[in-house]
Coordinates of C-alpha atoms and ligand atoms in Angstrom, one line a residue:
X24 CA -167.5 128.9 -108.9
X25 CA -164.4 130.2 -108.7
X26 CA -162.7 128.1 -110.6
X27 CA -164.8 125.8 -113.0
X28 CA -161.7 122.8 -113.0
X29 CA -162.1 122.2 -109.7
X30 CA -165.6 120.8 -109.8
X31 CA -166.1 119.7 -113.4
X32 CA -165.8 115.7 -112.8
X33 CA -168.1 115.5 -109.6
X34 CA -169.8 118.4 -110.2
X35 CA -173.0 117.2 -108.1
X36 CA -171.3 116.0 -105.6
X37 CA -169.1 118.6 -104.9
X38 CA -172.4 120.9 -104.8
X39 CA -173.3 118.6 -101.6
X40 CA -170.4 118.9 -100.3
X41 CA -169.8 122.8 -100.5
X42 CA -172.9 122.9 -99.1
X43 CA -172.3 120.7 -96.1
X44 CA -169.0 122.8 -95.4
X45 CA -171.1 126.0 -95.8
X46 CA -172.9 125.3 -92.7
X47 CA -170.3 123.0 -90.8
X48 CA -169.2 124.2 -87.4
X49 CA -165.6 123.8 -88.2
X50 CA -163.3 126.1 -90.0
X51 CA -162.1 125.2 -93.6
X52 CA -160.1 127.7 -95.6
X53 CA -158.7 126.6 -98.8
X54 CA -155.4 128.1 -100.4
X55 CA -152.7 128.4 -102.8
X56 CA -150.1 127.1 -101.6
X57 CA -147.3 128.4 -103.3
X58 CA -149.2 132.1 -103.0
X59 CA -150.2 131.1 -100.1
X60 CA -153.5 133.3 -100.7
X61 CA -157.0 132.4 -99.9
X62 CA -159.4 130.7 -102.1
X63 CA -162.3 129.4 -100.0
X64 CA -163.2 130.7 -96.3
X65 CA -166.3 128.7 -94.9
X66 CA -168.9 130.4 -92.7
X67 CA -167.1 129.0 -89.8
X68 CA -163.7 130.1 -90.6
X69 CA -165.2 133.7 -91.0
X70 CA -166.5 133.6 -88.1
X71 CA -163.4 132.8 -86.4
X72 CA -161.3 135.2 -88.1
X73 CA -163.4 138.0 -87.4
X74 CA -164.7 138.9 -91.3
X75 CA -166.9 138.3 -94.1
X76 CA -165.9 136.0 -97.0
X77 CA -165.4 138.3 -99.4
X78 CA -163.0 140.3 -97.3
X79 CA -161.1 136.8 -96.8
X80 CA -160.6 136.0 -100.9
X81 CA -157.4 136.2 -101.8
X82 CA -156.2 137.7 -98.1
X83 CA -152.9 136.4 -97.3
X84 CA -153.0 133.0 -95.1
X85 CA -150.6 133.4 -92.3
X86 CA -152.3 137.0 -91.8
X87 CA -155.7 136.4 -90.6
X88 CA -155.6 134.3 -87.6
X89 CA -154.0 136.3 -85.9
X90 CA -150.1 136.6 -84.7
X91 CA -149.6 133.6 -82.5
X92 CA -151.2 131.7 -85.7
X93 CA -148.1 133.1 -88.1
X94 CA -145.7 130.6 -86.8
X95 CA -147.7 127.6 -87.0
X96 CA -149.0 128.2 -90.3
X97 CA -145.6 128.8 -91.6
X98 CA -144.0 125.7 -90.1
X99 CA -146.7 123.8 -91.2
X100 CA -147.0 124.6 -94.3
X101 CA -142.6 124.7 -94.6
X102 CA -142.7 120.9 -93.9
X103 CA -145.7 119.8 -96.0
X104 CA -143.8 121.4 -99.1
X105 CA -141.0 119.5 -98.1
X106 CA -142.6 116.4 -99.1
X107 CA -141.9 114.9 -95.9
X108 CA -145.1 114.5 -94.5
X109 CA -148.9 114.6 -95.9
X110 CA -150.6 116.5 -93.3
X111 CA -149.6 119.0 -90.5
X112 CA -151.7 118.6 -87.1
X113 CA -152.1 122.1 -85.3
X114 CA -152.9 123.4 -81.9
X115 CA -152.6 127.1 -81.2
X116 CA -154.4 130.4 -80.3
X117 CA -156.6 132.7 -82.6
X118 CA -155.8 136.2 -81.3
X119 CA -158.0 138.8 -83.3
X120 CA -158.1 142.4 -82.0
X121 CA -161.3 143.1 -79.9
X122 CA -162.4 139.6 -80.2
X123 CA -161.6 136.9 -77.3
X124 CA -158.9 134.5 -77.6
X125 CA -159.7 131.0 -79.2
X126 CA -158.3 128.0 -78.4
X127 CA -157.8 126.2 -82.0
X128 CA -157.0 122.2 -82.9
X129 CA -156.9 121.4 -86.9
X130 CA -154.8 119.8 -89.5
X131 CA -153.3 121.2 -92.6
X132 CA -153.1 119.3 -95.6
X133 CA -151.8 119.9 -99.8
X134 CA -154.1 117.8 -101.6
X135 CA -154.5 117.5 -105.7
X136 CA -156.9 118.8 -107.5
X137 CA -155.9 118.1 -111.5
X138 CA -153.1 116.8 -112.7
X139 CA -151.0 119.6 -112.2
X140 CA -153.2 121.7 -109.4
X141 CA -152.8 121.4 -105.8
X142 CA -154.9 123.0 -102.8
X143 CA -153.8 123.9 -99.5
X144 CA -156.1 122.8 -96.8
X145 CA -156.5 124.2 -93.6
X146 CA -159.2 122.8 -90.9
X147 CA -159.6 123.7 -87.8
X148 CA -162.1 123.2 -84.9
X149 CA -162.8 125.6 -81.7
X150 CA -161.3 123.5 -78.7
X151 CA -161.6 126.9 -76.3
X152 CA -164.3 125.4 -73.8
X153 CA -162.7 122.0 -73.5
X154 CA -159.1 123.7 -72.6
X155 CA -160.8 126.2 -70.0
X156 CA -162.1 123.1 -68.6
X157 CA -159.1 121.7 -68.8
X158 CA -157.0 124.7 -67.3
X159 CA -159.5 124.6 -64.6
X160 CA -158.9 121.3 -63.7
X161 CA -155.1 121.3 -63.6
X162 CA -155.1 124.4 -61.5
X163 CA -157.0 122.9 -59.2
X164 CA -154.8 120.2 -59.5
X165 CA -152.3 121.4 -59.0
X166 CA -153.5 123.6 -55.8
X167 CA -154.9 120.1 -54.4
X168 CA -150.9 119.0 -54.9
X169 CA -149.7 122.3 -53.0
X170 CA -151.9 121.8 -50.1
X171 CA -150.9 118.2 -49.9
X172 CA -147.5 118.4 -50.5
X173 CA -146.9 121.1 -48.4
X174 CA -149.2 120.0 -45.6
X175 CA -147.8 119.0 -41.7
X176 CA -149.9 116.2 -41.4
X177 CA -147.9 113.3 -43.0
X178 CA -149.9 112.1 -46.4
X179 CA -148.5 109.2 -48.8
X180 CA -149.8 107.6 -51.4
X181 CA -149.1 104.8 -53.4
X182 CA -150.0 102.8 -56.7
X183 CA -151.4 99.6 -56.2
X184 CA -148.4 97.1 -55.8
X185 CA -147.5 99.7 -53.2
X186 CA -145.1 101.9 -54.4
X187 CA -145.0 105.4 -53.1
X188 CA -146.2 108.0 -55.7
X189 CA -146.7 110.8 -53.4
X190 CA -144.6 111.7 -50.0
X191 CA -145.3 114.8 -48.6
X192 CA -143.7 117.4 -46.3
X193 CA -145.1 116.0 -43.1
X194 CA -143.8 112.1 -44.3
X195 CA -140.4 113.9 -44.7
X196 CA -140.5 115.3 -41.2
X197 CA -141.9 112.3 -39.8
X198 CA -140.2 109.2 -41.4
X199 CA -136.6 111.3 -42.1
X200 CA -136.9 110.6 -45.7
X201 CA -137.1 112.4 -48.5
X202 CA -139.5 112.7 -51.1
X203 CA -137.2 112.2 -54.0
X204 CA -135.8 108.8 -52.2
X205 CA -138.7 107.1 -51.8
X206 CA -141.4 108.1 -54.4
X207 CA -141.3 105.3 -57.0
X208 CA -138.2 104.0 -55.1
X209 CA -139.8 102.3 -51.7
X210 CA -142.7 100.3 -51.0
X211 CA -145.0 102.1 -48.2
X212 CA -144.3 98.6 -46.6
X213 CA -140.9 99.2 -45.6
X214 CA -142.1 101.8 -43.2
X215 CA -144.3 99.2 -41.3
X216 CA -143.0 96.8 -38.7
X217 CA -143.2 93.3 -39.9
X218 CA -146.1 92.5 -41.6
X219 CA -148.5 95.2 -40.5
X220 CA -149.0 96.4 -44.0
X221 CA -150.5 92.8 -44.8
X222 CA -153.0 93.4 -41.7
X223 CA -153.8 97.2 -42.7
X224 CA -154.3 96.2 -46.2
X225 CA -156.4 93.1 -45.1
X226 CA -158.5 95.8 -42.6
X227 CA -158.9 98.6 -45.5
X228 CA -160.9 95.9 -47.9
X229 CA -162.7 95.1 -45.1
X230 CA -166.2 96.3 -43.9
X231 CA -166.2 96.7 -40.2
X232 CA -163.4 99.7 -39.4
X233 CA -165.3 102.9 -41.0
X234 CA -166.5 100.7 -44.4
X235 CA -165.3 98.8 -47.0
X236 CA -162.3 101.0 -48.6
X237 CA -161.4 102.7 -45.6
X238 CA -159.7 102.4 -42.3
X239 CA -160.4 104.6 -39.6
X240 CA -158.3 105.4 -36.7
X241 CA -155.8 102.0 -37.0
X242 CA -153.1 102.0 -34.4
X243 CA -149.7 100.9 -36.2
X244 CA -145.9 101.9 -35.5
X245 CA -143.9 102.9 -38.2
X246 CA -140.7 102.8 -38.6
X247 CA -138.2 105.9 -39.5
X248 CA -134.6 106.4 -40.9
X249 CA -133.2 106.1 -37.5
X250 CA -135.0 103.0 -36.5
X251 CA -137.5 104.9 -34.5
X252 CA -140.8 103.0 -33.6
X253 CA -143.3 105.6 -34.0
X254 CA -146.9 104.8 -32.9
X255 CA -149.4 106.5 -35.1
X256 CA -153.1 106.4 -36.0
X257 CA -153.7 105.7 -39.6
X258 CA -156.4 106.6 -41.9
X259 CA -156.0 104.8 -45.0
X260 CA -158.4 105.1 -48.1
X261 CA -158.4 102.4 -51.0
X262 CA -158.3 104.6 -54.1
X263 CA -160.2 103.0 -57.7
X264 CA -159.6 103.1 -61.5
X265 CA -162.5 103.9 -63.5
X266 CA -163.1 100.3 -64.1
X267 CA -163.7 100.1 -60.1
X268 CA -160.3 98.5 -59.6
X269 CA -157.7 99.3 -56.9
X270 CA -155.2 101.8 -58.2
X271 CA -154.0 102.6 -55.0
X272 CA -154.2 104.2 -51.3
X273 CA -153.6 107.1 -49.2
X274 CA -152.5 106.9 -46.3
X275 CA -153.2 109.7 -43.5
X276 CA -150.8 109.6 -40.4
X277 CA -151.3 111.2 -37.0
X278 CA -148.4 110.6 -34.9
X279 CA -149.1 109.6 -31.3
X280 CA -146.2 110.5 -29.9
X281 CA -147.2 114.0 -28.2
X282 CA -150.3 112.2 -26.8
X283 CA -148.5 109.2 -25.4
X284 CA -145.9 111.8 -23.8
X285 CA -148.9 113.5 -21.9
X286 CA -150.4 110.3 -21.1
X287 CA -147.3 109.1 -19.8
X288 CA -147.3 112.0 -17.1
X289 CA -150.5 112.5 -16.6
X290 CA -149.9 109.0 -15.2
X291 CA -147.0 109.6 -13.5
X292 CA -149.1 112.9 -11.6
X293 CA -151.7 110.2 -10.6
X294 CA -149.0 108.1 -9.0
X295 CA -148.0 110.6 -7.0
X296 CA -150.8 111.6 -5.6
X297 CA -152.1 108.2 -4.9
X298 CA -148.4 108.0 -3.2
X299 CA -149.4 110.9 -1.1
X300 CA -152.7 109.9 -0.4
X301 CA -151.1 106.3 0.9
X302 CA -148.1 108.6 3.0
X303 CA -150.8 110.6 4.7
X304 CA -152.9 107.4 5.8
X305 CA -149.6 105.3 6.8
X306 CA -148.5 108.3 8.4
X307 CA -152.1 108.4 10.5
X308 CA -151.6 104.8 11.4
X309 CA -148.1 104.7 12.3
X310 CA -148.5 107.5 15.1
X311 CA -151.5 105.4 16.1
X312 CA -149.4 102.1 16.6
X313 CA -146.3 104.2 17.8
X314 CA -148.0 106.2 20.4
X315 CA -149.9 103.0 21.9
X316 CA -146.1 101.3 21.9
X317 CA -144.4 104.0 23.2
X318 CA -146.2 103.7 26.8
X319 CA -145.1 100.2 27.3
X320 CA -141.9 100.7 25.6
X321 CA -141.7 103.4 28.8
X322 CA -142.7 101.1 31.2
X323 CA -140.2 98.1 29.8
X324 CA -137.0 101.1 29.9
X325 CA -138.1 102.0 33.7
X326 CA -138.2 98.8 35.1
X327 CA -135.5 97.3 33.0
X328 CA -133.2 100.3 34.2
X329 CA -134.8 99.4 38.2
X330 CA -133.5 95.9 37.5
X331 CA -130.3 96.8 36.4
X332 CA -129.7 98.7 39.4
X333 CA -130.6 96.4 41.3
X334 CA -128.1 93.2 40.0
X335 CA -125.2 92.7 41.4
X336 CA -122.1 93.6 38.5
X337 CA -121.2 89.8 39.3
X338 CA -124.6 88.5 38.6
X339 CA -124.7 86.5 35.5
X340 CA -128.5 87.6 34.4
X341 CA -127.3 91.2 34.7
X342 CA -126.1 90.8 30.2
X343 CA -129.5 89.5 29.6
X344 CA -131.2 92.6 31.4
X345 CA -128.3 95.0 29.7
X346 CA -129.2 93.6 26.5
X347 CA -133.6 93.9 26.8
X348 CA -133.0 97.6 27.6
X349 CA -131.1 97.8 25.0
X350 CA -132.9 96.3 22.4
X351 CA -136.1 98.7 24.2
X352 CA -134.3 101.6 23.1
X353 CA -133.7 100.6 19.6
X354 CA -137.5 100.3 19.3
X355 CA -137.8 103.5 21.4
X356 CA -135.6 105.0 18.6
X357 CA -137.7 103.6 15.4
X358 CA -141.0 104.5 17.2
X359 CA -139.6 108.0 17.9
X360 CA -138.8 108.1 13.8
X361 CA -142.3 106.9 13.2
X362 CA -143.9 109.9 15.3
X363 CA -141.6 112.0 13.3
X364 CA -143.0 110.8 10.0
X365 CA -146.1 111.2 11.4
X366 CA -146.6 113.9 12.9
X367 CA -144.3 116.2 10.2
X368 CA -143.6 118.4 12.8
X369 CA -142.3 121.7 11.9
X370 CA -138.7 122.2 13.7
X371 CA -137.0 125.4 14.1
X372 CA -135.5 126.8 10.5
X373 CA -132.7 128.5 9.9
X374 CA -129.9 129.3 6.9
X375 CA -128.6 126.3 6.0
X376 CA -125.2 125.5 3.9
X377 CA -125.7 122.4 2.1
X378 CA -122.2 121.8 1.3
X379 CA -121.1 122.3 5.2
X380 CA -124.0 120.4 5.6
X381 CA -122.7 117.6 4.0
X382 CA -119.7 117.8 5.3
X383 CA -120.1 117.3 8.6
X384 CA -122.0 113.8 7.5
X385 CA -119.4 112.7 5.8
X386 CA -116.7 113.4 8.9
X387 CA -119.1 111.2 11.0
X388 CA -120.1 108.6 8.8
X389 CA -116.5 108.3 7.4
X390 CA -115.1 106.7 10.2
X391 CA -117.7 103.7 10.2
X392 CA -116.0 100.6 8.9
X393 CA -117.8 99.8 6.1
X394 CA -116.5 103.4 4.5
X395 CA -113.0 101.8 4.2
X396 CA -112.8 100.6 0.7
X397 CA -115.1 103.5 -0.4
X398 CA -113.7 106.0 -2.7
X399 CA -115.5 109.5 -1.8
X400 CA -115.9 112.0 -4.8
X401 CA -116.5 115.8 -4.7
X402 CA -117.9 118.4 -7.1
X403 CA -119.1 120.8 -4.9
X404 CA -120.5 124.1 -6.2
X405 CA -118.9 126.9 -4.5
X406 CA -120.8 130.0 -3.7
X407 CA -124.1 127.8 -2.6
X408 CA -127.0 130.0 -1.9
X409 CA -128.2 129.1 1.6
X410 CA -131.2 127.3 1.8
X411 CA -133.4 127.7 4.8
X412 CA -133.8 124.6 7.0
X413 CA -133.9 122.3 10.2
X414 CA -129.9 121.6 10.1
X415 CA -130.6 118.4 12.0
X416 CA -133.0 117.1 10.0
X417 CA -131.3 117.9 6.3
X418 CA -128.1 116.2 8.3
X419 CA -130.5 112.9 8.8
X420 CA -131.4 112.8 5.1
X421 CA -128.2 113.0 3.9
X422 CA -126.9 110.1 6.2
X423 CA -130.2 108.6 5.2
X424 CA -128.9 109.0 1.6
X425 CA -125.5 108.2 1.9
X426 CA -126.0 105.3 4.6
X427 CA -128.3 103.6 1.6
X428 CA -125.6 104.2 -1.0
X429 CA -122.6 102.6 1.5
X430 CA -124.6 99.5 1.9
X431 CA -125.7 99.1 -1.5
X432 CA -122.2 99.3 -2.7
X433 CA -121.3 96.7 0.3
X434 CA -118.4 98.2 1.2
X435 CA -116.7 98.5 -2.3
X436 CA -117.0 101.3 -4.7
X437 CA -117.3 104.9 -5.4
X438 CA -119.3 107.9 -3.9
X439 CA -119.7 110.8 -5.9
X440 CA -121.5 113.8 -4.1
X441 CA -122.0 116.7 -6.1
X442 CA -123.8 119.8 -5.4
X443 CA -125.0 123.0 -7.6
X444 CA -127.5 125.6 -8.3
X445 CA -130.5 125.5 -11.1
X446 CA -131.1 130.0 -11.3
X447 CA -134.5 128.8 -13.9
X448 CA -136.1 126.4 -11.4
X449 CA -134.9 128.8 -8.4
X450 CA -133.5 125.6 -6.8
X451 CA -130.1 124.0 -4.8
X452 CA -129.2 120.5 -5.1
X453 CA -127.1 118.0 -3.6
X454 CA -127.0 114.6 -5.7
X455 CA -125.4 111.0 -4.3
X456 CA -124.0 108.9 -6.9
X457 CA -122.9 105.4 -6.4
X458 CA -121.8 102.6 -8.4
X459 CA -124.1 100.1 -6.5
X460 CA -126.2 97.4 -8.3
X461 CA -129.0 100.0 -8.8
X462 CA -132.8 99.3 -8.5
X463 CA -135.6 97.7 -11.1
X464 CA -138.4 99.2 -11.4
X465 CA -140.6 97.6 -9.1
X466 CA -138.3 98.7 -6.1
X467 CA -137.8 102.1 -6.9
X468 CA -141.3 102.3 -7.3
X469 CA -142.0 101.1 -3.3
X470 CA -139.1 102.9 -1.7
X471 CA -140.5 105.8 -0.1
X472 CA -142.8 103.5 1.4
X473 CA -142.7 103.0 5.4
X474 CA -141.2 99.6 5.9
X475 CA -140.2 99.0 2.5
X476 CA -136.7 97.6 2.5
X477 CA -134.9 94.9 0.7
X478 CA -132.7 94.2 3.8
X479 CA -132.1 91.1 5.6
X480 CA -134.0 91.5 9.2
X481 CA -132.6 93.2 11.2
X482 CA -130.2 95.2 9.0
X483 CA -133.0 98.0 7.9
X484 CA -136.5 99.2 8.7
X485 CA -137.4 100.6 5.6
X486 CA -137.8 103.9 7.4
X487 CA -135.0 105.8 6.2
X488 CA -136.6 107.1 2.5
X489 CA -140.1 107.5 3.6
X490 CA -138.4 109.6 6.9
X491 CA -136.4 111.6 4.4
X492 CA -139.1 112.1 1.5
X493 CA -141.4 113.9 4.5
X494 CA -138.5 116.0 5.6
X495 CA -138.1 117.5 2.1
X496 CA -141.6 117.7 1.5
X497 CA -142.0 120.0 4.9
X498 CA -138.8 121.9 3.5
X499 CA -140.7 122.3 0.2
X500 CA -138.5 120.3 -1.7
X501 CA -137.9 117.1 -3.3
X502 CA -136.5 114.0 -3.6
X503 CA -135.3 112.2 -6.9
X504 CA -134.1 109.0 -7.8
X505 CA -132.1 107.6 -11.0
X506 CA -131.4 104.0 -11.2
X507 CA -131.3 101.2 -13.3
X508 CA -130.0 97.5 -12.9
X509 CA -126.5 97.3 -13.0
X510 CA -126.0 101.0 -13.5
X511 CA -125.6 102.1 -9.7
X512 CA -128.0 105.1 -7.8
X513 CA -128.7 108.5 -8.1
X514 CA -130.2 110.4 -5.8
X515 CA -131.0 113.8 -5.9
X516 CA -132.5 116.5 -3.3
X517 CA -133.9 119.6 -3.7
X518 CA -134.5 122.7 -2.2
X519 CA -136.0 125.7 -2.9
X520 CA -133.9 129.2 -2.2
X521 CA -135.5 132.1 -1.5
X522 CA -136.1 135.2 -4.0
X523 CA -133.1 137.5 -2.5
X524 CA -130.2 134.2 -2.4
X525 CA -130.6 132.9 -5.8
X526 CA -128.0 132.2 -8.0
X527 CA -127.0 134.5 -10.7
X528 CA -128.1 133.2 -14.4
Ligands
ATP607 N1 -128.4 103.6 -3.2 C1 -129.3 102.5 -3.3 N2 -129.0 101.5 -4.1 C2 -129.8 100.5 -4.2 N3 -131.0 100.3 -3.5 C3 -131.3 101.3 -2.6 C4 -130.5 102.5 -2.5 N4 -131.0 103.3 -1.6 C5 -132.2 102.7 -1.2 N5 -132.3 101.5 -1.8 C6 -133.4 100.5 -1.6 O1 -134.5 101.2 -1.0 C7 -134.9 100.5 0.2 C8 -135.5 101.4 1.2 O2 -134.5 102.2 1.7 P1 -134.7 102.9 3.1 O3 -133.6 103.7 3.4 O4 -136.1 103.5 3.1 O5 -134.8 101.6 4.0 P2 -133.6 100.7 4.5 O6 -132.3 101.3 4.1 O7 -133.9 99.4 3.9 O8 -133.8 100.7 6.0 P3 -133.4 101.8 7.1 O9 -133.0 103.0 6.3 O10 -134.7 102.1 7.8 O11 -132.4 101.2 7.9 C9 -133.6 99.7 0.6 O12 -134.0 98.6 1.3 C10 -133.1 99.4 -0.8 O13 -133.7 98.3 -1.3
MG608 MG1 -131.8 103.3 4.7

């Protein structure tokens, strides 16, 4: 024994106890503490300096653990001889050359001996496997957080009275928020509409939508900064403490808008071919009707013409006559229209100016008497690329167009006829805008029908649109209509223009 004081009053036990020490996994290095020298180095401690026991006596303390130790030690052992405190806890890194790093936890205590002897204690346990473990974990932590955070796909998560702990990038993008306003700030309730988040919750404990915890595929809308409805599909997972209670959710968003947009037209595409589909039948059946009435029509015109000759000019039934060959021709006229829509004939085509076009409507129309309190706008494009056309039958649209717009405006209001050029689409349009009562839905849905009009009798045939949507359909244009309730009529036609006439970018 080194020192014969130390042990004389328990001599036995402190036999035992060196011995336990002597094989101990733990380090124990006793030391001077004012020398600051080595005393006692266990097996263990040897081992984790890197050198035998004997090397160890009397070495000097803050030198053999290496250089990140130095520090420690010092500080430790700085504050302990201050009085101030009775033991020292440690955690740092043995670095000895050519030996791997170890990860070190320990305390370091003075502690009495004899009346006037003191020891320096210093203990110390390897903690290196627990902190790779550890390290490991938190780095994949913390790559887990990257992906997350930083993902497209719009992830929160919340504790379990619902307040948001995480928000990531695609919540941001989504909701218009920002992480560091809502996380521990906000409720993930606020971003529901009413009391959805009761129902979600409600649907996540229970079993039936993709098991008890989880909720597969929910259809909700969410609400952004703006006050955006957003419809989105949720995936929500109930997340547990160890003890198996709720500490939470995630919530995984898809947001529907995209898909609803596509749905939208892909609807839109099937209404317009079952619109062509019902054209091309009504079209087969309206040359069937019109060429059966156009022989009798014939027949009622010749003979009401013979009588006419015959009548004397003082004869009193000659008005009534006048009038039933009249009348024959107006349904000669409407049946002739019909055979047009029908058949689609192809006219003769030529250049057509749009804007001339247009003009020469508007001199004949303008004299009718319902154009009087009509105010008549232009914003005609100069320079319009010809289009190529039947004059005549662009002409009939546009009075189709314009005659519509009068008489929705009943005879008070303001026409606006503008015309331009679209280079991308390779197109020229002239647009009619008036400041009628407009259209719902319903009728501007039906009014390229044949025969649809809202008209008293008598006033229309409902001919006019469906005569003018097959005359741009043969010109290989269209025909577009804006109107709400309330908010007057746009309509717009289209043409294309060939390669060589287009209009410059
Ligand atoms: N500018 C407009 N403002 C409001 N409604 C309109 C306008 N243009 C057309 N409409 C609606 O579309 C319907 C169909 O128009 P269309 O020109 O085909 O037939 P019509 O004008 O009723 O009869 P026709 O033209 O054969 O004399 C009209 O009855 C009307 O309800
Ligand atoms: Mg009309």
């Amino acid at each position: 024994m080194p020192d014969g004081g130390l042990f004389s009053d328990h001599h036995r036990t402190m036999r035992v106890l060196s011995g336990v020490w002597e094989r101990a996994p733990q380090a124990l290095a006793l030391f001077t503490p004012g020398g600051r020298r080595i005393r006692y180095a266990n097996p263990a401690f040897c081992r984790l300096a890197g050198t035998s026991a004997a090397q160890l006596q009397g070495a000097a303390l803050l030198g053999v653990l290496g250089k990140a130790a130095r520090p420690v030690l010092s500080e430790a052992l700085r504050d302990l001889q201050s009085g101030q405190v009775e033991a020292v806890a440690l955690d740092f890194d043995v670095e000895i050359p050519l030996r791997p790093r170890r990860r070190v936890e320990g305390r370091m205590e003075i502690v009495p001996v004899s009346e006037k002897r003191r020891l320096g204690a210093l203990h110390l346990w390897d903690v290196t496997p627990r902190h790779e473990t550890e390290d490991e974990l938190r780095g994949a932590l913390a790559r887990l957080r990257q992906v997350v955070e930083g993902s497209p796909y719009p992830v929160i998560v919340t504790d379990a009275r619902g307040v948001i702990t995480r928000f990531n990038r695609g919540a941001e993008a989504l909701l218009g928020f920002s992480a560091a306003e809502v996380v521990g700030r906000r409720y993930i309730q606020d971003f529901y509409e009413g009391n959805a988040a009761r129902e979600v919750m409600d649907q996540v404990r229970a079993p039936d939508h993709g098991g008890k915890g989880v909720l597969e595929r929910y259809e909700a809308i969410l609400i952004t900064r703006s006050r955006e409805r957003v419809p989105v599909w949720l995936t929500v997972h109930l997340l547990y403490d160890e003890k198996g209670g709720e500490a939470g959710t995630v919530s995984f968003i898809h947001d529907l808008r995209h898909v609803m947009e596509l749905e939208r037209r892909l609807e839109e595409v099937q209404m317009q071919l079952i619109h062509a589909d019902k054209m091309a039948s009504l079209g087969k059946l309206a040359a069937g009707v019109a060429h059966e009435i156009n022989n009798p029509l014939g027949g009622i015109l010749l003979f009401g013409g013979l009588l006419l000759e015959d009548l004397d000019f003082s004869d009193p039934r000659r008005s009534d006559v006048d009038r039933i060959v009249q009348e024959a021709r107006r349904c000669k006229e409407i049946v002739n229209s019909l055979l047009d829509f029908a058949h689609q004939r192809r006219r003769y085509q030529e250049p057509v100016d749009l804007n001339a076009a247009l003009d020469q409507c508007m001199e004949l129309l303008g004299g009718k008497a319902l154009f009087h309190n009509i105010r008549v706008r232009r914003e005609l494009a100069d320079d319009l690329p010809l289009v190529v056309g039947n004059p005549s039958q662009i002409k009939q649209v546009f009075t189709n167009i314009v005659t519509n717009a009068v008489d929705a405006m009943d005879g008070e209001g303001e026409l606006l006829l503008r015309s331009g050029c679209d280079p991308t689409e390779g197109t020229v349009w002239v647009s009619f805008t008036d400041t009628g009562p407009g259209m719902s839905a319903g009728v501007r849905q039906r009014i390229f029908e044949p025969f649809f009009t809202t008209k008293e009798p008598g006033k229309g045939t409902g001919l006019g649109l469906s005569l003018s949507y097959n005359i741009m359909r043969m010109h290989r244009g269209d025909i577009r209509v804006e109107s709400e309730p309330g908010r007057g009529t746009t309509f717009t036609v289209v043409f294309p223009v060939p390669e060589e006439e287009r209009c410059e970018p």
